[in-house]
mmCIF file of C-alpha atoms and ligand atoms in Angstrom:
data_model
loop_
_atom_site.group_PDB
_atom_site.id
_atom_site.type_symbol
_atom_site.label_atom_id
_atom_site.label_comp_id
_atom_site.label_asym_id
_atom_site.label_seq_id
_atom_site.Cartn_x
_atom_site.Cartn_y
_atom_site.Cartn_z
ATOM 1 C CA MET A 1 -18.549 40.278 -0.875
ATOM 2 C CA ASN A 2 -18.798 38.724 2.564
ATOM 3 C CA ILE A 3 -21.614 36.221 2.330
ATOM 4 C CA LEU A 4 -21.503 34.952 5.897
ATOM 5 C CA ASN A 5 -21.771 37.073 9.012
ATOM 6 C CA TYR A 6 -19.750 35.153 11.608
ATOM 7 C CA LYS A 7 -20.849 37.529 14.356
ATOM 8 C CA LYS A 8 -24.318 36.009 14.106
ATOM 9 C CA THR A 9 -23.051 32.536 15.014
ATOM 10 C CA PHE A 10 -24.825 30.854 17.897
ATOM 11 C CA PHE A 11 -24.474 27.596 19.809
ATOM 12 C CA LEU A 12 -26.770 24.985 18.263
ATOM 13 C CA LYS A 13 -26.229 21.734 20.137
ATOM 14 C CA SER A 14 -23.764 19.239 21.584
ATOM 15 C CA VAL A 15 -23.816 15.512 20.954
ATOM 16 C CA PRO A 16 -21.591 12.759 22.356
ATOM 17 C CA ASN A 17 -21.349 11.051 18.961
ATOM 18 C CA ILE A 18 -22.037 11.791 15.278
ATOM 19 C CA PHE A 19 -24.765 9.127 15.311
ATOM 20 C CA ASP A 20 -26.741 11.292 17.761
ATOM 21 C CA MET A 21 -26.763 14.237 15.346
ATOM 22 C CA THR A 22 -30.242 14.572 13.885
ATOM 23 C CA ILE A 23 -29.573 17.420 11.400
ATOM 24 C CA LYS A 24 -28.362 15.840 8.183
ATOM 25 C CA ASN A 25 -28.457 18.705 5.712
ATOM 26 C CA GLY A 26 -26.331 21.803 5.220
ATOM 27 C CA ILE A 27 -22.574 22.280 5.267
ATOM 28 C CA GLU A 28 -20.220 21.651 8.152
ATOM 29 C CA VAL A 29 -16.611 22.665 8.699
ATOM 30 C CA ALA A 30 -14.953 20.933 11.640
ATOM 31 C CA PHE A 31 -12.172 22.246 13.889
ATOM 32 C CA VAL A 32 -9.843 19.435 14.877
ATOM 33 C CA GLY A 33 -6.552 19.181 16.748
ATOM 34 C CA TYR A 34 -4.795 18.194 19.916
ATOM 35 C CA SER A 35 -6.272 19.232 23.201
ATOM 36 C CA ASN A 36 -5.097 22.761 24.018
ATOM 37 C CA SER A 37 -4.196 23.501 20.379
ATOM 38 C CA GLY A 38 -6.615 26.453 20.359
ATOM 39 C CA LYS A 39 -9.767 25.159 18.601
ATOM 40 C CA SER A 40 -12.308 26.842 20.858
ATOM 41 C CA SER A 41 -10.275 30.069 20.965
ATOM 42 C CA ALA A 42 -10.179 30.129 17.150
ATOM 43 C CA ILE A 43 -13.967 29.750 16.936
ATOM 44 C CA ASN A 44 -14.368 32.542 19.480
ATOM 45 C CA ALA A 45 -11.957 34.812 17.572
ATOM 46 C CA LEU A 46 -13.665 34.079 14.251
ATOM 47 C CA THR A 47 -17.118 34.861 15.603
ATOM 48 C CA HIS A 48 -16.012 37.824 17.754
ATOM 49 C CA LYS A 49 -17.505 36.143 20.810
ATOM 50 C CA LYS A 50 -15.455 35.674 23.916
ATOM 51 C CA LYS A 51 -17.219 32.626 25.296
ATOM 52 C CA LEU A 52 -19.132 31.040 22.423
ATOM 53 C CA ALA A 53 -17.011 27.908 22.304
ATOM 54 C CA ARG A 54 -16.083 27.516 25.942
ATOM 55 C CA PHE A 55 -12.355 27.470 26.340
ATOM 56 C CA SER A 56 -10.499 26.645 29.444
ATOM 57 C CA LYS A 57 -7.042 26.694 30.898
ATOM 58 C CA VAL A 58 -7.665 23.037 31.773
ATOM 59 C CA PRO A 59 -6.928 21.127 28.569
ATOM 60 C CA GLY A 60 -9.200 18.274 27.613
ATOM 61 C CA CYS A 61 -12.324 20.206 28.506
ATOM 62 C CA THR A 62 -14.267 19.725 25.304
ATOM 63 C CA LYS A 63 -15.562 16.155 25.294
ATOM 64 C CA LEU A 64 -18.651 16.540 23.175
ATOM 65 C CA ILE A 65 -19.057 17.416 19.519
ATOM 66 C CA ASN A 66 -20.276 21.017 19.626
ATOM 67 C CA PHE A 67 -22.211 22.533 16.737
ATOM 68 C CA PHE A 68 -22.408 26.286 16.091
ATOM 69 C CA GLN A 69 -24.733 27.718 13.492
ATOM 70 C CA VAL A 70 -23.389 30.512 11.292
ATOM 71 C CA ALA A 71 -26.271 30.398 8.795
ATOM 72 C CA SER A 72 -29.240 28.054 8.434
ATOM 73 C CA ASP A 73 -27.188 25.875 6.075
ATOM 74 C CA PHE A 74 -23.709 26.367 7.574
ATOM 75 C CA ARG A 75 -22.286 25.049 10.846
ATOM 76 C CA LEU A 76 -18.919 25.101 12.597
ATOM 77 C CA VAL A 77 -18.097 21.953 14.541
ATOM 78 C CA ASP A 78 -15.782 21.990 17.573
ATOM 79 C CA LEU A 79 -14.470 18.432 17.901
ATOM 80 C CA PRO A 80 -13.062 17.078 21.178
ATOM 81 C CA GLY A 81 -9.325 17.629 21.525
ATOM 82 C CA TYR A 82 -7.178 14.511 21.581
ATOM 83 C CA GLY A 83 -3.955 13.481 23.233
ATOM 84 C CA TYR A 84 -4.294 15.145 26.612
ATOM 85 C CA ALA A 85 -1.812 13.290 28.812
ATOM 86 C CA GLN A 86 -3.952 13.315 31.983
ATOM 87 C CA VAL A 87 -6.794 11.419 30.318
ATOM 88 C CA SER A 88 -7.003 7.631 30.858
ATOM 89 C CA MET A 89 -6.149 5.299 27.973
ATOM 90 C CA SER A 90 -9.766 4.112 27.673
ATOM 91 C CA LYS A 91 -10.980 7.735 27.455
ATOM 92 C CA LYS A 92 -8.303 8.462 24.819
ATOM 93 C CA ILE A 93 -9.514 5.557 22.702
ATOM 94 C CA TYR A 94 -13.118 6.643 23.214
ATOM 95 C CA LEU A 95 -12.330 10.219 22.062
ATOM 96 C CA LYS A 96 -10.361 8.969 19.094
ATOM 97 C CA ASN A 97 -13.386 6.932 18.025
ATOM 98 C CA VAL A 98 -15.688 9.944 18.437
ATOM 99 C CA ILE A 99 -13.419 12.010 16.157
ATOM 100 C CA TYR A 100 -12.820 9.244 13.604
ATOM 101 C CA SER A 101 -16.470 8.356 13.306
ATOM 102 C CA TYR A 102 -17.402 12.022 12.843
ATOM 103 C CA LEU A 103 -14.804 12.399 10.074
ATOM 104 C CA LYS A 104 -15.884 9.177 8.375
ATOM 105 C CA HIS A 105 -19.649 9.416 8.740
ATOM 106 C CA SER A 106 -20.681 13.071 8.740
ATOM 107 C CA GLU A 107 -22.697 13.638 5.599
ATOM 108 C CA CYS A 108 -22.288 17.417 5.871
ATOM 109 C CA LEU A 109 -18.521 17.749 6.451
ATOM 110 C CA LYS A 110 -16.940 19.731 3.594
ATOM 111 C CA GLY A 111 -13.707 21.016 5.116
ATOM 112 C CA LEU A 112 -11.403 20.599 8.048
ATOM 113 C CA VAL A 113 -9.709 23.388 9.980
ATOM 114 C CA PHE A 114 -6.743 21.587 11.480
ATOM 115 C CA LEU A 115 -5.126 23.334 14.432
ATOM 116 C CA MET A 116 -1.610 22.604 15.607
ATOM 117 C CA ASP A 117 0.384 24.501 18.183
ATOM 118 C CA ILE A 118 3.163 26.022 16.061
ATOM 119 C CA ARG A 119 5.693 24.803 18.615
ATOM 120 C CA HIS A 120 4.576 21.139 18.345
ATOM 121 C CA PRO A 121 3.163 20.446 14.871
ATOM 122 C CA LEU A 122 2.589 17.148 13.060
ATOM 123 C CA LYS A 123 2.437 14.724 15.965
ATOM 124 C CA VAL A 124 1.529 11.098 15.235
ATOM 125 C CA PHE A 125 -2.187 11.477 15.770
ATOM 126 C CA ASP A 126 -2.233 14.637 13.622
ATOM 127 C CA LEU A 127 -0.683 12.653 10.784
ATOM 128 C CA ASN A 128 -3.243 9.853 11.224
ATOM 129 C CA ILE A 129 -6.087 12.342 10.904
ATOM 130 C CA ILE A 130 -4.489 14.028 7.886
ATOM 131 C CA ASP A 131 -4.336 10.581 6.240
ATOM 132 C CA LEU A 132 -7.954 9.905 7.061
ATOM 133 C CA ALA A 133 -9.065 13.298 5.725
ATOM 134 C CA ILE A 134 -7.084 12.919 2.497
ATOM 135 C CA ASN A 135 -8.441 9.394 1.955
ATOM 136 C CA ASN A 136 -11.963 10.750 2.435
ATOM 137 C CA GLU A 137 -11.248 13.721 0.126
ATOM 138 C CA ILE A 138 -11.853 16.321 2.815
ATOM 139 C CA PRO A 139 -9.805 19.496 2.143
ATOM 140 C CA ILE A 140 -7.725 20.874 5.019
ATOM 141 C CA LEU A 141 -6.834 24.353 6.217
ATOM 142 C CA LEU A 142 -3.904 23.883 8.597
ATOM 143 C CA LEU A 143 -3.510 26.649 11.163
ATOM 144 C CA LEU A 144 -0.225 26.867 13.057
ATOM 145 C CA THR A 145 -1.678 28.310 16.238
ATOM 146 C CA LYS A 146 -0.315 30.502 19.015
ATOM 147 C CA CYS A 147 2.248 31.968 16.601
ATOM 148 C CA ASP A 148 2.486 34.945 18.987
ATOM 149 C CA LYS A 149 4.547 32.664 21.226
ATOM 150 C CA LEU A 150 7.437 32.603 18.696
ATOM 151 C CA THR A 151 9.619 35.255 17.100
ATOM 152 C CA VAL A 152 8.958 35.989 13.437
ATOM 153 C CA SER A 153 12.091 34.073 12.382
ATOM 154 C CA ASP A 154 11.093 31.027 14.449
ATOM 155 C CA GLN A 155 7.596 31.211 12.967
ATOM 156 C CA LYS A 156 9.191 30.980 9.506
ATOM 157 C CA ILE A 157 11.352 28.026 10.531
ATOM 158 C CA GLN A 158 8.328 26.124 11.852
ATOM 159 C CA PHE A 159 6.199 27.047 8.836
ATOM 160 C CA ASN A 160 8.860 25.799 6.416
ATOM 161 C CA LYS A 161 9.265 22.562 8.377
ATOM 162 C CA VAL A 162 5.553 21.812 8.107
ATOM 163 C CA TYR A 163 5.428 22.951 4.482
ATOM 164 C CA LYS A 164 8.261 20.566 3.530
ATOM 165 C CA GLU A 165 6.762 17.644 5.385
ATOM 166 C CA LEU A 166 3.405 18.083 3.669
ATOM 167 C CA LYS A 167 4.754 19.010 0.244
ATOM 168 C CA TYR A 168 3.070 16.060 -1.490
ATOM 169 C CA PHE A 169 -0.350 17.143 -0.212
ATOM 170 C CA LEU A 170 -0.195 20.874 -0.873
ATOM 171 C CA ASN A 171 -3.004 20.676 -3.436
ATOM 172 C CA LYS A 172 -5.251 19.450 -0.606
ATOM 173 C CA ILE A 173 -3.835 21.347 2.369
ATOM 174 C CA HIS A 174 -3.363 25.087 2.836
ATOM 175 C CA ILE A 175 -1.138 26.254 5.695
ATOM 176 C CA HIS A 176 -1.322 29.552 7.605
ATOM 177 C CA LEU A 177 0.149 31.117 10.705
ATOM 178 C CA PHE A 178 -2.543 31.798 13.284
ATOM 179 C CA SER A 179 -3.037 33.541 16.594
ATOM 180 C CA SER A 180 -6.409 34.035 18.246
ATOM 181 C CA LEU A 181 -4.709 36.309 20.739
ATOM 182 C CA LYS A 182 -3.100 38.647 18.195
ATOM 183 C CA LYS A 183 -5.766 38.110 15.506
ATOM 184 C CA VAL A 184 -3.323 36.671 12.976
ATOM 185 C CA GLY A 185 -4.777 34.522 10.181
ATOM 186 C CA ILE A 186 -8.425 35.248 10.895
ATOM 187 C CA THR A 187 -8.982 36.861 7.487
ATOM 188 C CA GLU A 188 -7.468 33.787 5.799
ATOM 189 C CA LEU A 189 -9.654 31.507 7.920
ATOM 190 C CA LYS A 190 -12.793 33.451 6.937
ATOM 191 C CA LYS A 191 -11.786 33.415 3.270
ATOM 192 C CA GLN A 192 -11.392 29.640 3.264
ATOM 193 C CA LEU A 193 -14.671 29.038 5.093
ATOM 194 C CA ASN A 194 -16.454 31.346 2.642
ATOM 195 C CA LEU A 195 -14.924 29.440 -0.295
ATOM 196 C CA TRP A 196 -16.062 26.063 1.038
ATOM 197 C CA TYR A 197 -19.501 27.472 1.746
ATOM 198 C CA LYS A 198 -19.843 28.956 -1.758
ATOM 199 C CA LYS A 199 -18.581 25.767 -3.368
ATOM 200 C CA TYR A 200 -20.929 23.352 -1.627
ATOM 201 C CA ARG A 201 -24.105 25.297 -0.824
HETATM 202 N N1 GTP B 1 -0.753 32.846 23.466
HETATM 203 C C1 GTP B 1 -1.830 32.301 22.931
HETATM 204 N N2 GTP B 1 -2.591 31.443 23.671
HETATM 205 C C2 GTP B 1 -3.674 30.882 23.085
HETATM 206 C C3 GTP B 1 -4.038 31.152 21.742
HETATM 207 N N3 GTP B 1 -5.129 30.427 21.437
HETATM 208 C C4 GTP B 1 -5.451 29.726 22.552
HETATM 209 N N4 GTP B 1 -4.584 30.000 23.556
HETATM 210 C C5 GTP B 1 -4.623 29.448 24.930
HETATM 211 O O1 GTP B 1 -4.432 28.039 24.867
HETATM 212 C C6 GTP B 1 -5.273 27.364 25.805
HETATM 213 C C7 GTP B 1 -6.127 26.337 25.092
HETATM 214 O O2 GTP B 1 -6.990 26.978 24.188
HETATM 215 P P1 GTP B 1 -8.394 26.319 23.771
HETATM 216 O O3 GTP B 1 -8.970 27.202 22.726
HETATM 217 O O4 GTP B 1 -9.219 26.009 24.964
HETATM 218 O O5 GTP B 1 -7.882 24.943 23.133
HETATM 219 P P2 GTP B 1 -8.764 23.720 22.594
HETATM 220 O O6 GTP B 1 -8.053 23.200 21.407
HETATM 221 O O7 GTP B 1 -10.185 24.150 22.400
HETATM 222 O O8 GTP B 1 -8.635 22.664 23.801
HETATM 223 P P3 GTP B 1 -9.607 21.434 24.139
HETATM 224 O O9 GTP B 1 -11.009 21.980 24.248
HETATM 225 O O10 GTP B 1 -9.060 20.897 25.387
HETATM 226 O O11 GTP B 1 -9.476 20.457 23.022
HETATM 227 C C8 GTP B 1 -6.087 28.466 26.514
HETATM 228 O O12 GTP B 1 -5.435 28.765 27.737
HETATM 229 C C9 GTP B 1 -6.008 29.650 25.565
HETATM 230 O O13 GTP B 1 -6.080 30.887 26.220
HETATM 231 C C10 GTP B 1 -3.228 32.080 20.997
HETATM 232 O O14 GTP B 1 -3.452 32.419 19.827
HETATM 233 N N5 GTP B 1 -2.143 32.612 21.650
HETATM 234 MG MG1 MG B 2 -11.960 23.408 23.234
#
């Protein structure tokens, strides 16, 4: 039975930093990944709303932590993307701190949806965040995004590469192909969110 109706999701609030978030109860699942990896598009695809999480052709657009309410006790969190080349070093460090402090200090975070462009997975900063999440016992759903950009055989090659690299963590990380454009992996994403919600509510 589908316990959550993602179509009912609405924008709740944006904050520059976790310490400005006043709601401290309920369950949160955060979407994290490089700038342009497809976080906002995934939230839009999941909720069947074209512009809920604003997405832009200009990467690096999302600078705030954006909260979306699916149910009174369940929120999706769109974290700022990291690693956008055009951003100054001081801004990069600032964004990294925003993301790290959210991951370390959110009392509501119960799962991480980790988005990586299937063509460029497991970059250094991705690996740092995976480490941080594992050390903080936050389970991860890894989505290899924009899979529509590769042939099926190249998708398999990339999937296997990531699978091998993360083989020691596969009890904590699930990996799926994903495309917001072609609606690949959305059922798996919903299933995982529903599981986390059921487990922690
Ligand atoms: N082909 C294809 N393009 C996609 C897909 N998902 C996102 N995109 C495109 O990739 C670009 C970035 O997508 P966003 O969803 O804004 O990425 P983001 O991770 O939210 O980026 P930041 O907010 O900068 O961190 C946009 O131009 C999207 O249209 C997909 O599944 N397939
Ligand atoms: Mg975004």
